[in-house]
Coordinates of C-alpha atoms in Angstrom, one line a residue:
M1 CA 31.0 5.4 5.6
R2 CA 29.0 7.6 3.1
V3 CA 30.6 8.5 -0.2
H4 CA 31.2 12.2 0.6
N5 CA 33.0 11.2 3.8
L6 CA 35.2 8.8 1.8
R7 CA 36.1 11.6 -0.5
Q8 CA 37.1 13.9 2.4
A9 CA 39.2 11.2 3.9
S10 CA 40.9 10.6 0.6
L11 CA 41.7 14.3 0.2
A12 CA 43.2 14.4 3.7
C13 CA 45.3 11.4 2.9
S14 CA 46.7 12.9 -0.3
L15 CA 47.7 16.1 1.5
A16 CA 49.5 14.1 4.2
I17 CA 51.4 11.7 1.9
A18 CA 52.3 13.1 -1.5
L19 CA 51.5 10.8 -4.4
S20 CA 50.3 8.0 -2.1
T21 CA 47.5 5.7 -3.2
L22 CA 44.2 5.4 -1.4
A23 CA 45.3 2.0 -0.3
G24 CA 48.4 3.6 1.4
C25 CA 46.0 5.4 3.8
G26 CA 44.1 2.2 4.4
L27 CA 41.2 3.3 2.1
T28 CA 39.9 1.1 -0.6
S29 CA 37.1 1.7 -3.1
T30 CA 34.6 -1.0 -2.3
K31 CA 31.9 -2.5 -4.5
A32 CA 29.2 -1.1 -2.2
D33 CA 30.6 2.4 -2.8
I34 CA 30.4 2.0 -6.5
D35 CA 27.0 0.4 -6.5
T36 CA 25.5 3.2 -4.2
G37 CA 26.5 5.7 -6.9
K38 CA 24.6 3.8 -9.5
A39 CA 21.6 2.9 -7.3
S40 CA 19.3 5.6 -8.6
T41 CA 19.4 4.1 -12.1
A42 CA 19.5 0.4 -11.1
T43 CA 16.7 -1.5 -12.7
S44 CA 17.4 -4.9 -11.0
V45 CA 19.5 -6.5 -8.3
A46 CA 22.0 -7.5 -11.0
D47 CA 23.1 -3.8 -11.2
F48 CA 24.5 -4.2 -7.7
G49 CA 26.2 -7.5 -8.5
G50 CA 23.6 -9.4 -6.5
M51 CA 21.8 -9.2 -3.2
D52 CA 25.0 -8.8 -1.2
G53 CA 25.9 -5.7 -3.1
L54 CA 22.4 -4.3 -2.8
I55 CA 22.3 -4.9 1.0
A56 CA 25.8 -3.3 1.4
A57 CA 24.7 -0.2 -0.5
A58 CA 21.4 0.1 1.4
K59 CA 23.3 -0.2 4.7
Q60 CA 25.6 2.5 3.6
E61 CA 22.6 4.8 3.1
G62 CA 21.2 3.6 6.4
K63 CA 17.7 5.0 6.0
L64 CA 14.4 4.6 4.1
N65 CA 11.9 7.4 3.8
A66 CA 8.4 5.9 3.8
I67 CA 5.0 7.6 4.0
A68 CA 1.4 6.5 4.8
L69 CA 2.2 3.2 6.5
P70 CA 0.2 2.8 9.7
R71 CA 1.6 0.1 11.9
D72 CA -1.9 -1.5 12.3
W73 CA -2.4 -1.6 8.5
A74 CA -1.9 -5.2 7.1
N75 CA 0.8 -5.9 9.7
Y76 CA 3.1 -3.1 8.6
G77 CA 4.4 -2.7 12.1
E78 CA 6.0 -6.1 12.1
I79 CA 7.1 -5.7 8.5
I80 CA 9.0 -2.5 9.3
D81 CA 10.5 -3.9 12.5
T82 CA 11.7 -7.1 10.7
F83 CA 13.2 -5.1 7.8
E84 CA 15.1 -2.8 10.2
A85 CA 16.4 -5.7 12.3
K86 CA 17.4 -7.8 9.2
Y87 CA 19.3 -5.1 7.3
G88 CA 20.2 -2.4 9.7
V89 CA 18.3 0.3 7.7
D90 CA 16.1 2.7 9.7
V91 CA 12.6 3.1 8.3
E92 CA 11.2 6.6 9.0
V93 CA 7.4 6.7 8.3
E94 CA 5.9 10.1 7.8
N95 CA 2.2 10.8 8.2
P96 CA 1.1 7.2 8.7
D97 CA -2.5 8.0 8.0
A98 CA -1.9 9.9 4.8
S99 CA -4.0 9.1 1.7
S100 CA -2.6 7.7 -1.6
Q101 CA -2.9 11.2 -3.2
D102 CA -1.0 12.7 -0.2
E103 CA 1.8 10.3 -1.0
I104 CA 1.9 11.4 -4.7
N105 CA 1.8 15.1 -3.6
A106 CA 4.7 14.6 -1.3
A107 CA 6.8 12.9 -4.0
T108 CA 5.9 15.6 -6.5
S109 CA 6.5 18.6 -4.2
R110 CA 9.8 17.4 -2.8
K111 CA 11.7 16.5 -5.9
G112 CA 15.4 16.8 -5.3
Q113 CA 15.0 17.1 -1.5
D114 CA 16.3 14.7 1.2
R115 CA 12.7 14.7 2.6
S116 CA 11.2 13.1 -0.5
P117 CA 9.6 9.7 0.0
D118 CA 11.8 6.9 -1.3
V119 CA 8.9 4.6 -1.9
L120 CA 5.2 4.7 -2.3
D121 CA 2.4 2.3 -1.3
V122 CA -0.7 3.6 -3.1
G123 CA -4.0 2.4 -4.3
H124 CA -3.8 0.6 -7.6
T125 CA -5.3 3.5 -9.7
F126 CA -3.0 6.0 -8.0
G127 CA 0.1 3.8 -8.9
I128 CA -1.0 4.1 -12.5
S129 CA -1.5 7.8 -12.2
A130 CA 2.0 8.2 -10.6
A131 CA 3.6 6.3 -13.5
E132 CA 1.8 8.5 -16.0
Q133 CA 3.1 11.6 -14.3
G134 CA 6.7 10.3 -14.6
L135 CA 7.3 10.0 -10.8
L136 CA 8.4 6.4 -10.7
A137 CA 11.7 4.6 -11.3
P138 CA 11.5 1.2 -13.1
Y139 CA 12.9 -1.7 -11.0
R140 CA 12.3 -5.4 -11.5
V141 CA 12.3 -7.3 -8.2
Q142 CA 13.6 -10.8 -8.4
A143 CA 10.0 -12.1 -8.1
F144 CA 8.7 -9.9 -10.9
D145 CA 7.9 -12.8 -13.3
D146 CA 5.7 -14.4 -10.6
I147 CA 3.5 -11.3 -10.1
P148 CA 0.3 -11.9 -12.2
E149 CA 0.3 -9.9 -15.4
A150 CA -2.8 -7.9 -14.5
Q151 CA -1.1 -6.7 -11.4
K152 CA 2.1 -5.1 -12.7
D153 CA 3.3 -2.5 -15.1
G154 CA 5.1 -3.9 -18.1
A155 CA 7.9 -1.3 -17.5
A156 CA 8.1 -2.3 -13.8
R157 CA 7.4 1.2 -12.6
W158 CA 4.8 -0.2 -10.2
Y159 CA 3.5 -3.7 -9.2
N160 CA 0.8 -4.8 -6.8
D161 CA 1.9 -5.9 -3.4
M162 CA -1.1 -7.0 -1.3
G163 CA -4.8 -6.4 -1.1
G164 CA -8.2 -7.9 -0.4
Y165 CA -11.9 -7.4 -0.8
V166 CA -14.1 -4.5 0.0
S167 CA -15.9 -5.5 3.2
I168 CA -18.4 -4.2 5.7
G169 CA -17.2 -3.9 9.3
C170 CA -19.7 -3.5 12.1
N171 CA -19.7 -3.3 15.9
A172 CA -22.1 -6.1 16.8
R173 CA -22.5 -4.8 20.3
V174 CA -24.2 -1.7 19.0
V175 CA -26.3 -2.9 16.1
K176 CA -27.3 -5.9 14.1
C177 CA -24.6 -6.1 11.4
P178 CA -25.5 -5.6 7.7
K179 CA -24.1 -8.1 5.2
T180 CA -24.7 -6.4 1.8
F181 CA -24.8 -2.9 0.3
A182 CA -28.6 -3.3 0.0
D183 CA -28.7 -3.8 3.8
L184 CA -26.9 -0.5 4.4
L185 CA -30.0 1.4 3.2
D186 CA -32.1 0.1 6.1
P187 CA -33.3 3.0 8.3
Q188 CA -31.9 1.4 11.4
Y189 CA -28.4 2.4 10.2
K190 CA -29.1 6.1 10.2
G191 CA -25.9 8.1 10.5
M192 CA -23.8 5.0 10.9
V193 CA -22.2 4.1 7.6
A194 CA -18.7 5.6 7.1
L195 CA -15.8 5.4 4.6
T196 CA -12.1 5.7 5.3
G197 CA -11.8 9.0 3.5
N198 CA -12.6 10.8 0.3
P199 CA -12.8 8.5 -2.7
T200 CA -10.9 11.0 -4.8
Q201 CA -8.0 10.8 -2.3
S202 CA -8.3 7.4 -0.6
G203 CA -7.7 4.1 -2.4
S204 CA -9.9 2.2 0.0
A205 CA -12.8 4.7 -0.2
F206 CA -12.5 4.6 -4.0
A207 CA -12.8 0.8 -4.0
A208 CA -16.0 1.2 -1.8
V209 CA -17.6 3.2 -4.6
Y210 CA -16.5 0.6 -7.2
A211 CA -18.0 -2.2 -5.1
A212 CA -21.2 -0.2 -4.6
A213 CA -21.4 0.2 -8.4
L214 CA -21.1 -3.6 -8.9
A215 CA -23.9 -4.1 -6.3
N216 CA -26.2 -1.7 -8.2
G217 CA -26.0 -2.6 -11.9
G218 CA -22.6 -1.1 -12.6
S219 CA -19.5 -2.8 -14.0
F220 CA -15.8 -2.2 -14.3
D221 CA -16.6 0.1 -17.2
N222 CA -19.4 1.9 -15.3
I223 CA -18.7 3.2 -11.8
Q224 CA -21.5 5.8 -12.0
P225 CA -24.1 3.6 -10.1
G226 CA -21.6 3.6 -7.2
L227 CA -21.8 7.4 -7.0
D228 CA -25.6 7.2 -7.3
Y229 CA -25.7 4.7 -4.5
F230 CA -23.8 6.9 -2.1
A231 CA -25.9 9.8 -3.0
K232 CA -28.9 7.7 -2.0
L233 CA -27.2 6.6 1.2
S234 CA -26.7 10.2 2.1
A235 CA -30.2 11.2 1.1
V236 CA -31.8 8.7 3.5
G237 CA -29.5 9.9 6.3
N238 CA -27.4 6.7 6.7
F239 CA -24.1 8.0 5.4
N240 CA -21.7 9.3 8.1
P241 CA -19.1 11.8 6.8
V242 CA -16.6 11.1 9.6
E243 CA -13.5 9.3 8.3
S244 CA -13.5 5.9 9.9
T245 CA -10.4 4.9 11.9
P246 CA -9.7 2.5 14.8
A247 CA -10.1 5.5 17.1
T248 CA -13.5 6.5 15.8
I249 CA -14.6 2.9 15.9
Q250 CA -13.6 2.5 19.5
K251 CA -15.3 5.8 20.4
G252 CA -18.5 4.6 18.7
E253 CA -18.4 7.4 16.1
T254 CA -18.4 5.0 13.2
P255 CA -20.2 1.8 14.1
I256 CA -20.2 0.6 10.5
S257 CA -17.3 1.1 8.2
I258 CA -16.8 0.0 4.5
N259 CA -13.1 -0.9 4.3
W260 CA -10.7 -3.6 3.1
D261 CA -11.4 -7.0 4.6
Y262 CA -7.9 -7.3 6.0
L263 CA -8.2 -4.1 7.9
N264 CA -11.6 -4.9 9.3
A265 CA -10.3 -8.4 10.3
G266 CA -7.3 -6.8 12.0
Y267 CA -9.6 -4.4 13.9
N268 CA -11.5 -7.4 15.2
D269 CA -8.3 -8.6 16.8
S270 CA -7.1 -5.2 18.1
L271 CA -10.4 -3.8 19.4
R272 CA -11.8 -7.0 21.1
D273 CA -10.4 -6.1 24.5
K274 CA -11.6 -2.5 24.2
G275 CA -15.3 -3.5 24.2
V276 CA -15.8 -3.7 20.5
D277 CA -17.1 -6.8 18.8
W278 CA -16.1 -5.9 15.2
Q279 CA -17.6 -8.3 12.7
V280 CA -16.6 -8.6 9.1
A281 CA -18.7 -9.4 6.0
I282 CA -17.7 -9.4 2.4
P283 CA -20.8 -8.3 0.5
A284 CA -21.9 -10.8 -2.1
D285 CA -23.8 -8.1 -4.0
G286 CA -20.7 -6.0 -4.4
L287 CA -17.7 -8.3 -4.7
F288 CA -14.8 -6.1 -5.5
A289 CA -11.1 -6.9 -4.9
Q290 CA -8.2 -4.6 -5.3
F291 CA -4.5 -4.5 -4.4
Y292 CA -2.2 -1.7 -3.4
S293 CA 0.9 -0.9 -5.6
Q294 CA 4.5 -0.5 -4.6
A295 CA 6.7 1.9 -6.4
I296 CA 10.1 3.6 -6.1
V297 CA 10.2 7.4 -6.4
K298 CA 12.5 8.4 -9.3
W299 CA 14.4 10.9 -7.2
A300 CA 14.5 8.7 -4.0
P301 CA 17.2 10.2 -1.7
H302 CA 18.0 6.6 -0.6
P303 CA 17.7 4.6 -3.8
A304 CA 19.5 1.5 -2.7
A305 CA 17.4 1.2 0.5
A306 CA 14.3 1.8 -1.7
R307 CA 15.2 -1.2 -3.9
L308 CA 16.1 -3.4 -1.0
W309 CA 12.7 -2.6 0.6
Q310 CA 11.0 -3.9 -2.6
E311 CA 13.1 -7.1 -2.6
F312 CA 12.2 -7.7 1.0
L313 CA 8.5 -7.1 0.4
Y314 CA 8.4 -9.5 -2.5
S315 CA 10.3 -12.2 -0.8
P316 CA 8.4 -15.1 0.8
E317 CA 9.2 -13.6 4.2
G318 CA 7.7 -10.2 3.3
Q319 CA 4.7 -11.7 1.6
N320 CA 3.9 -14.0 4.5
L321 CA 4.1 -11.1 6.9
W322 CA 1.3 -9.3 5.0
L323 CA -0.7 -12.6 5.0
K324 CA -0.3 -12.7 8.7
G325 CA -2.1 -9.3 8.8
Y326 CA -5.0 -10.8 6.8
A327 CA -3.9 -9.3 3.5
R328 CA -3.7 -11.4 0.4
P329 CA -0.2 -11.0 -1.1
A330 CA 0.2 -10.6 -4.8
L331 CA 2.5 -13.6 -4.9
M332 CA 0.0 -15.8 -3.1
P333 CA -0.7 -18.2 -6.0
A334 CA 3.0 -18.6 -6.9
M335 CA 3.9 -19.2 -3.2
E336 CA 1.1 -21.7 -2.7
K337 CA 2.5 -23.6 -5.8
A338 CA 6.0 -23.4 -4.5
G339 CA 5.1 -24.5 -1.0
T340 CA 6.3 -21.2 0.6
L341 CA 2.9 -19.9 1.7
D342 CA 2.1 -19.7 5.4
A343 CA -0.9 -22.1 5.3
T344 CA -2.0 -21.2 8.9
A345 CA -2.2 -17.5 8.1
A346 CA -4.0 -18.2 4.8
A347 CA -6.7 -20.2 6.7
R348 CA -7.5 -17.2 8.8
L349 CA -8.5 -15.0 5.9
P350 CA -12.2 -13.7 5.8
A351 CA -14.4 -16.0 3.8
V352 CA -15.3 -14.9 0.3
D353 CA -17.6 -16.5 -2.3
A354 CA -15.1 -16.3 -5.2
V355 CA -12.6 -18.7 -6.8
A356 CA -10.1 -15.9 -7.4
P357 CA -10.2 -12.1 -7.4
V358 CA -11.0 -10.4 -10.7
F359 CA -9.6 -6.9 -11.3
P360 CA -10.5 -4.0 -13.7
A361 CA -8.0 -3.3 -16.5
E362 CA -5.7 -0.3 -16.3
E363 CA -7.9 1.7 -18.7
Q364 CA -11.0 0.9 -16.8
S365 CA -9.5 1.9 -13.5
T366 CA -8.2 5.2 -15.0
K367 CA -11.6 6.0 -16.4
A368 CA -13.4 5.2 -13.1
K369 CA -11.0 7.4 -11.2
E370 CA -11.8 10.3 -13.5
V371 CA -15.5 9.7 -13.1
V372 CA -15.3 9.7 -9.3
G373 CA -13.0 12.7 -9.4
R374 CA -15.6 14.7 -11.3
G375 CA -18.7 13.4 -9.5
W376 CA -17.9 12.8 -5.8
G377 CA -18.2 16.5 -4.9
G378 CA -21.9 16.5 -5.8
V379 CA -22.8 13.2 -4.2
L380 CA -23.2 14.3 -0.7
A381 CA -24.8 17.6 -1.7
K382 CA -27.8 15.8 -3.1

């Protein structure tokens, strides 16, 4: 029963029996009712009296508004289905293929509306930007201390969830597959090399520019060589402006796609019976890893469900479901140490020549995002 319905029933009871208590009508104020009212300002599960209180409050809301979560992205389909079955909360995903910037725009434009997203899952730099814009509510999941320091906001407004390495996906039935950024400049790849969107809007496309920068003399402090690289790729005719998706891959429109390794690995599974031999290579000359960030929208219409969603995602069950989808979960080192990591799923990850991923600092990511924002428009015009 939602809070406003309880109030209506309480009023009807008082009209029927003068001076009667709520208990006299069989109505009692439950802990879940109280906690739901406080959910929008809750900063940890302790504010609900523990997980039982949070679960009860989320069930009372009954719904979670999500956005930009494709079912074939890092096993999100199974993650959503498991959450719904476990907690009895419906997850409504709007515009599954939206970009990180689309998510931020939706949260900004729908402030105070029931249609606002409750949660965001955005590229790391976009999470930083959303926090700077005051869009996010601080909330420390129970596993917060186990999230690596470089992958979380000190105020708990965002924290990384899962990610991987920039990789090159290629249909081996169409062309000999490239392994490096240098290979992609070969004339045999004319009109074949695509991204997953505009780097000013898409976290994965932005990461591709960062990786290209590292492959061409750039650094975390200098992403400009990445822009120069794509300008060259376009000038030689190899860049394909079509946004790469599983559908365009299957149709043969984007035979080569620079994308996250976990997505390319997943496409290898899902497209095999559709005549596509999708091979994955993590380029040694542009080794760049990045994670996506989870966050709760400050004016989430379902604040308890939003917080329960976070707790589920950062539980061993949620983290292993991402791992099952080839994504490297943020808690992977801690889970490996604790013995809760799915070793079978971990063994299926694409091979990478690195001991551990290294990430740009928050200031470096912010600066790089600004450089790409100013410069991408002129890249393809050269």
